[in-house]
């Protein structure tokens, strides 16, 4: 599985005929535009579950939100960046 970080307006190409555009979002939702041939079946996982179309739960892919960075890690990153800025200013 490929995990990517994208910004609003960026897009992914899948093969020659599918384009996914990340249009932004909020903390709990992503807005994705899908450009694909009508012959491709595009279905939300919730719809599959609702209508009983998921046969084997073990084959279902679930995505979970990444854990947040701890306050200690954020502070350490800030310290490193400040030190780098000081070094760059002395040059």
Short mmCIF file of C-alpha atoms in Angstrom, two decimals:
data_model
loop_
_atom_site.label_atom_id
_atom_site.label_comp_id
_atom_site.label_asym_id
_atom_site.label_seq_id
_atom_site.Cartn_x
_atom_site.Cartn_y
_atom_site.Cartn_z
CA UNK A 1 0.00 0.00 0.00
CA UNK A 2 1.27 3.45 -0.91
CA UNK A 3 0.84 6.33 1.54
CA UNK A 4 1.15 9.84 0.12
CA UNK A 5 0.92 13.35 1.47
CA UNK A 6 -0.71 15.73 -0.98
CA UNK A 7 -1.71 19.38 -1.01
CA UNK A 8 -4.94 20.85 -2.29
CA UNK A 9 -4.85 20.97 -6.08
CA UNK A 10 -2.36 18.13 -6.45
CA UNK A 11 -3.48 15.01 -8.24
CA UNK A 12 -2.61 11.36 -8.69
CA UNK A 13 -2.72 9.45 -11.96
CA UNK A 14 -3.65 5.78 -11.89
CA UNK A 15 -2.85 4.17 -15.17
CA UNK A 16 -3.72 6.14 -18.29
CA UNK A 17 -7.36 6.81 -17.54
CA UNK A 18 -7.93 7.58 -13.83
CA UNK A 19 -7.14 10.91 -12.17
CA UNK A 20 -7.67 11.64 -8.45
CA UNK A 21 -7.59 15.32 -7.47
CA UNK A 22 -7.24 16.30 -3.82
CA UNK A 23 -9.51 19.35 -3.46
CA UNK A 24 -8.89 20.09 0.23
CA UNK A 25 -10.75 19.08 3.34
CA UNK A 26 -11.06 19.47 7.07
CA UNK A 27 -9.73 17.53 10.04
CA UNK A 28 -12.25 14.73 9.54
CA UNK A 29 -13.01 14.85 5.81
CA UNK A 30 -11.14 14.81 2.52
CA UNK A 31 -12.54 16.17 -0.72
CA UNK A 32 -11.45 14.06 -3.67
CA UNK A 33 -12.45 14.49 -7.30
CA UNK A 34 -12.35 11.33 -9.40
CA UNK A 35 -12.03 11.45 -13.17
CA UNK A 36 -12.43 7.96 -14.61
CA UNK A 37 -14.16 6.20 -17.49
CA UNK A 38 -17.82 5.35 -16.89
CA UNK A 39 -16.87 1.69 -17.28
CA UNK A 40 -15.00 1.85 -13.94
CA UNK A 41 -17.08 1.05 -10.87
CA UNK A 42 -16.38 3.57 -8.09
CA UNK A 43 -18.09 2.76 -4.77
CA UNK A 44 -17.62 4.01 -1.21
CA UNK A 45 -16.75 1.39 1.38
CA UNK A 46 -19.73 2.49 3.48
CA UNK A 47 -22.09 1.74 0.58
CA UNK A 48 -20.58 -1.71 0.15
CA UNK A 49 -21.11 -2.42 3.84
CA UNK A 50 -24.61 -0.96 3.91
CA UNK A 51 -25.85 -3.12 1.06
CA UNK A 52 -23.98 -6.24 2.15
CA UNK A 53 -21.66 -6.28 -0.83
CA UNK A 54 -18.51 -6.91 1.21
CA UNK A 55 -18.26 -10.68 1.34
CA UNK A 56 -15.11 -11.24 3.35
CA UNK A 57 -14.31 -8.74 6.12
CA UNK A 58 -10.69 -9.89 6.22
CA UNK A 59 -10.18 -8.65 2.65
CA UNK A 60 -11.60 -5.24 3.43
CA UNK A 61 -9.04 -2.46 3.71
CA UNK A 62 -9.49 -0.07 6.62
CA UNK A 63 -7.64 3.22 6.92
CA UNK A 64 -6.91 4.85 10.22
CA UNK A 65 -5.90 8.40 10.98
CA UNK A 66 -2.21 8.80 11.82
CA UNK A 67 -1.41 9.53 15.44
CA UNK A 68 -0.59 13.13 16.23
CA UNK A 69 2.95 14.18 17.08
CA UNK A 70 3.49 14.43 20.83
CA UNK A 71 4.07 17.86 22.40
CA UNK A 72 7.58 16.73 23.36
CA UNK A 73 8.40 15.83 19.75
CA UNK A 74 7.00 19.17 18.53
CA UNK A 75 9.21 21.00 21.02
CA UNK A 76 12.29 19.02 19.96
CA UNK A 77 11.58 19.80 16.27
CA UNK A 78 11.17 23.50 17.13
CA UNK A 79 14.52 23.48 18.96
CA UNK A 80 16.28 21.84 16.01
CA UNK A 81 14.80 24.35 13.57
CA UNK A 82 15.79 27.30 15.76
CA UNK A 83 19.35 25.97 16.04
CA UNK A 84 19.54 25.55 12.25
CA UNK A 85 18.32 29.13 11.75
CA UNK A 86 20.98 30.42 14.15
CA UNK A 87 23.70 28.52 12.28
CA UNK A 88 22.45 29.80 8.92
CA UNK A 89 22.49 33.40 10.24
CA UNK A 90 26.16 33.11 11.32
CA UNK A 91 27.36 32.19 7.84
#
